[in-house]
Amino acid sequence: DELAHMREHSIEVQLPFLQHLFGSRFKLVAICMMLQDEKTSEEVGTALGRVLKGRDAVIIASTDFTHYEPQERARAKDEKAIGRILSLDWRGLLRAVESEGITMCGYGPVATMIRATLELGAKKGELLKYATSGDTAGPMPEVVGYGSLAILR
């Protein structure tokens, strides 16, 4: 569906990294989610977890965090979302995004990924790196938050 992918860029961002790491020795099943609600996240996450049970697979959910807010506010909002991810609380992530006005564009896929990993026996989350565009480009009035997190068994 071209409309679904018109403004979607997470797959094209992740693919070069996978190609760099694995060459052509991997298979990819790309899922683009328009609906990011609790019911969809649960249904897709549960199904994905069941399909992948017993397989050698990695689930990647791609998103950035808060968009175009002052550094301190972006960090504070992102810490709330990251906290929910690290505690594997996919429903709490959805609630935090809504109640705190966190402008993550891929919160549904992240919730789906957490739900799938729980199905696969996930035990904990780990923050690998967090920064904002202000950390790399210098002080600015509006930043975008970025994070790298892993979910582990």
mmCIF file of C-alpha atoms in Angstrom:
data_model
loop_
_atom_site.group_PDB
_atom_site.id
_atom_site.type_symbol
_atom_site.label_atom_id
_atom_site.label_comp_id
_atom_site.label_asym_id
_atom_site.label_seq_id
_atom_site.Cartn_x
_atom_site.Cartn_y
_atom_site.Cartn_z
ATOM 1 C CA ASP A 1 0.000 0.000 0.000
ATOM 2 C CA GLU A 2 1.877 3.084 -1.238
ATOM 3 C CA LEU A 3 -0.193 5.400 0.957
ATOM 4 C CA ALA A 4 0.888 3.549 4.108
ATOM 5 C CA HIS A 5 4.551 3.993 3.169
ATOM 6 C CA MET A 6 4.387 7.539 1.788
ATOM 7 C CA ARG A 7 5.663 9.185 4.996
ATOM 8 C CA GLU A 8 7.104 6.059 6.600
ATOM 9 C CA HIS A 9 10.890 5.827 6.764
ATOM 10 C CA SER A 10 11.812 3.458 9.600
ATOM 11 C CA ILE A 11 12.393 0.442 7.372
ATOM 12 C CA GLU A 12 14.668 2.328 4.988
ATOM 13 C CA VAL A 13 16.625 3.643 7.982
ATOM 14 C CA GLN A 14 17.152 0.196 9.535
ATOM 15 C CA LEU A 15 17.876 -1.781 6.369
ATOM 16 C CA PRO A 16 21.404 -0.410 5.681
ATOM 17 C CA PHE A 17 22.475 -1.335 9.225
ATOM 18 C CA LEU A 18 21.175 -4.881 8.779
ATOM 19 C CA GLN A 19 22.891 -5.156 5.400
ATOM 20 C CA HIS A 20 26.147 -3.899 6.911
ATOM 21 C CA LEU A 21 25.988 -6.459 9.720
ATOM 22 C CA PHE A 22 24.671 -9.468 7.830
ATOM 23 C CA GLY A 23 25.198 -8.822 4.113
ATOM 24 C CA SER A 24 22.555 -10.829 2.308
ATOM 25 C CA ARG A 25 22.429 -13.554 4.989
ATOM 26 C CA PHE A 26 19.156 -12.522 6.592
ATOM 27 C CA LYS A 27 15.472 -12.497 5.853
ATOM 28 C CA LEU A 28 13.278 -9.532 6.629
ATOM 29 C CA VAL A 29 9.571 -9.330 7.276
ATOM 30 C CA ALA A 30 8.668 -5.634 7.361
ATOM 31 C CA ILE A 31 5.526 -4.591 9.207
ATOM 32 C CA CYS A 32 4.268 -1.037 8.862
ATOM 33 C CA MET A 33 1.591 -0.102 11.402
ATOM 34 C CA MET A 34 -0.860 2.673 10.739
ATOM 35 C CA LEU A 35 -3.030 1.871 13.780
ATOM 36 C CA GLN A 36 -1.091 2.328 17.028
ATOM 37 C CA ASP A 37 -3.781 1.611 19.589
ATOM 38 C CA GLU A 38 -3.756 -0.909 22.441
ATOM 39 C CA LYS A 39 -5.917 -3.505 20.703
ATOM 40 C CA THR A 40 -3.808 -3.506 17.529
ATOM 41 C CA SER A 41 -0.537 -3.575 19.499
ATOM 42 C CA GLU A 42 -1.760 -6.541 21.524
ATOM 43 C CA GLU A 43 -3.104 -8.491 18.542
ATOM 44 C CA VAL A 44 -0.050 -7.966 16.327
ATOM 45 C CA GLY A 45 2.411 -8.446 19.216
ATOM 46 C CA THR A 46 0.789 -11.655 20.406
ATOM 47 C CA ALA A 47 0.620 -13.079 16.878
ATOM 48 C CA LEU A 48 4.214 -12.095 16.162
ATOM 49 C CA GLY A 49 5.422 -13.693 19.381
ATOM 50 C CA ARG A 50 3.597 -16.923 18.624
ATOM 51 C CA VAL A 51 4.907 -17.109 15.053
ATOM 52 C CA LEU A 52 8.498 -16.494 16.174
ATOM 53 C CA LYS A 53 8.476 -18.872 19.145
ATOM 54 C CA GLY A 54 11.367 -21.324 18.721
ATOM 55 C CA ARG A 55 12.916 -19.374 15.825
ATOM 56 C CA ASP A 56 16.185 -17.462 15.664
ATOM 57 C CA ALA A 57 14.799 -13.969 15.124
ATOM 58 C CA VAL A 58 15.258 -10.355 16.133
ATOM 59 C CA ILE A 59 12.383 -7.889 16.385
ATOM 60 C CA ILE A 60 13.243 -4.273 15.632
ATOM 61 C CA ALA A 61 10.847 -1.418 16.296
ATOM 62 C CA SER A 62 12.022 1.918 14.945
ATOM 63 C CA THR A 63 10.926 5.302 16.218
ATOM 64 C CA ASP A 64 12.334 8.545 17.454
ATOM 65 C CA PHE A 65 11.125 10.121 20.671
ATOM 66 C CA THR A 66 9.923 13.652 21.431
ATOM 67 C CA HIS A 67 9.922 16.084 18.488
ATOM 68 C CA TYR A 68 10.685 19.811 18.483
ATOM 69 C CA GLU A 69 10.576 20.715 22.145
ATOM 70 C CA PRO A 70 13.168 22.320 24.420
ATOM 71 C CA GLN A 71 15.950 19.932 25.498
ATOM 72 C CA GLU A 72 14.890 19.635 29.149
ATOM 73 C CA ARG A 73 11.231 19.022 28.314
ATOM 74 C CA ALA A 74 12.107 16.482 25.612
ATOM 75 C CA ARG A 75 14.398 14.582 27.994
ATOM 76 C CA ALA A 76 11.764 14.549 30.747
ATOM 77 C CA LYS A 77 9.066 13.231 28.423
ATOM 78 C CA ASP A 78 11.386 10.686 26.842
ATOM 79 C CA GLU A 79 12.488 9.391 30.257
ATOM 80 C CA LYS A 80 8.855 8.510 30.970
ATOM 81 C CA ALA A 81 8.524 6.567 27.717
ATOM 82 C CA ILE A 82 11.916 4.914 28.115
ATOM 83 C CA GLY A 83 11.040 3.900 31.666
ATOM 84 C CA ARG A 84 7.923 2.097 30.433
ATOM 85 C CA ILE A 85 9.931 0.346 27.690
ATOM 86 C CA LEU A 86 12.644 -0.756 30.124
ATOM 87 C CA SER A 87 10.041 -2.186 32.486
ATOM 88 C CA LEU A 88 8.381 -3.991 29.535
ATOM 89 C CA ASP A 89 5.136 -2.156 30.257
ATOM 90 C CA TRP A 90 3.711 -1.838 26.749
ATOM 91 C CA ARG A 91 0.314 -0.659 27.950
ATOM 92 C CA GLY A 92 1.983 1.894 30.226
ATOM 93 C CA LEU A 93 3.964 3.165 27.243
ATOM 94 C CA LEU A 94 0.754 3.790 25.319
ATOM 95 C CA ARG A 95 -0.776 5.578 28.320
ATOM 96 C CA ALA A 96 2.353 7.702 28.886
ATOM 97 C CA VAL A 97 2.490 8.775 25.236
ATOM 98 C CA GLU A 98 -1.120 9.902 25.433
ATOM 99 C CA SER A 99 -1.134 11.499 28.888
ATOM 100 C CA GLU A 100 2.253 13.237 28.573
ATOM 101 C CA GLY A 101 1.857 14.334 24.942
ATOM 102 C CA ILE A 102 4.995 12.437 23.895
ATOM 103 C CA THR A 103 5.392 12.829 20.139
ATOM 104 C CA MET A 104 6.972 9.438 19.378
ATOM 105 C CA CYS A 105 5.892 8.563 15.859
ATOM 106 C CA GLY A 106 6.278 4.784 16.317
ATOM 107 C CA TYR A 107 4.940 4.157 19.804
ATOM 108 C CA GLY A 108 2.505 1.489 18.529
ATOM 109 C CA PRO A 109 5.241 -0.605 16.908
ATOM 110 C CA VAL A 110 7.349 -0.282 20.078
ATOM 111 C CA ALA A 111 4.398 -1.445 22.198
ATOM 112 C CA THR A 112 3.846 -4.284 19.721
ATOM 113 C CA MET A 113 7.500 -5.291 19.910
ATOM 114 C CA ILE A 114 7.372 -5.340 23.721
ATOM 115 C CA ARG A 115 4.202 -7.451 23.651
ATOM 116 C CA ALA A 116 5.834 -9.892 21.205
ATOM 117 C CA THR A 117 9.009 -10.180 23.278
ATOM 118 C CA LEU A 118 6.968 -10.897 26.394
ATOM 119 C CA GLU A 119 5.372 -13.744 24.464
ATOM 120 C CA LEU A 120 8.929 -14.944 23.746
ATOM 121 C CA GLY A 121 10.083 -14.781 27.375
ATOM 122 C CA ALA A 122 11.552 -11.279 27.684
ATOM 123 C CA LYS A 123 12.863 -10.490 31.148
ATOM 124 C CA LYS A 124 14.292 -6.964 31.037
ATOM 125 C CA GLY A 125 15.009 -3.899 28.998
ATOM 126 C CA GLU A 126 18.364 -2.167 28.694
ATOM 127 C CA LEU A 127 19.082 1.400 27.630
ATOM 128 C CA LEU A 128 22.051 1.383 25.269
ATOM 129 C CA LYS A 129 22.142 5.110 24.426
ATOM 130 C CA TYR A 130 19.941 8.185 24.605
ATOM 131 C CA ALA A 131 20.664 11.612 23.141
ATOM 132 C CA THR A 132 18.890 14.488 21.478
ATOM 133 C CA SER A 133 19.704 16.418 18.359
ATOM 134 C CA GLY A 134 20.845 19.188 20.718
ATOM 135 C CA ASP A 135 23.530 16.884 22.148
ATOM 136 C CA THR A 136 25.066 16.380 18.724
ATOM 137 C CA ALA A 137 24.331 19.647 16.913
ATOM 138 C CA GLY A 138 24.765 22.001 19.855
ATOM 139 C CA PRO A 139 22.231 23.962 21.883
ATOM 140 C CA MET A 140 18.990 24.710 20.116
ATOM 141 C CA PRO A 141 15.502 25.712 21.198
ATOM 142 C CA GLU A 142 13.857 22.587 19.763
ATOM 143 C CA VAL A 143 15.303 19.085 19.712
ATOM 144 C CA VAL A 144 14.344 15.547 18.731
ATOM 145 C CA GLY A 145 15.051 12.641 21.093
ATOM 146 C CA TYR A 146 16.705 9.405 19.974
ATOM 147 C CA GLY A 147 17.321 6.212 21.871
ATOM 148 C CA SER A 148 18.633 2.730 21.416
ATOM 149 C CA LEU A 149 17.195 0.090 23.701
ATOM 150 C CA ALA A 150 17.381 -3.701 23.840
ATOM 151 C CA ILE A 151 14.873 -6.169 25.232
ATOM 152 C CA LEU A 152 16.566 -9.263 26.619
ATOM 153 C CA ARG A 153 15.570 -12.753 27.711
#
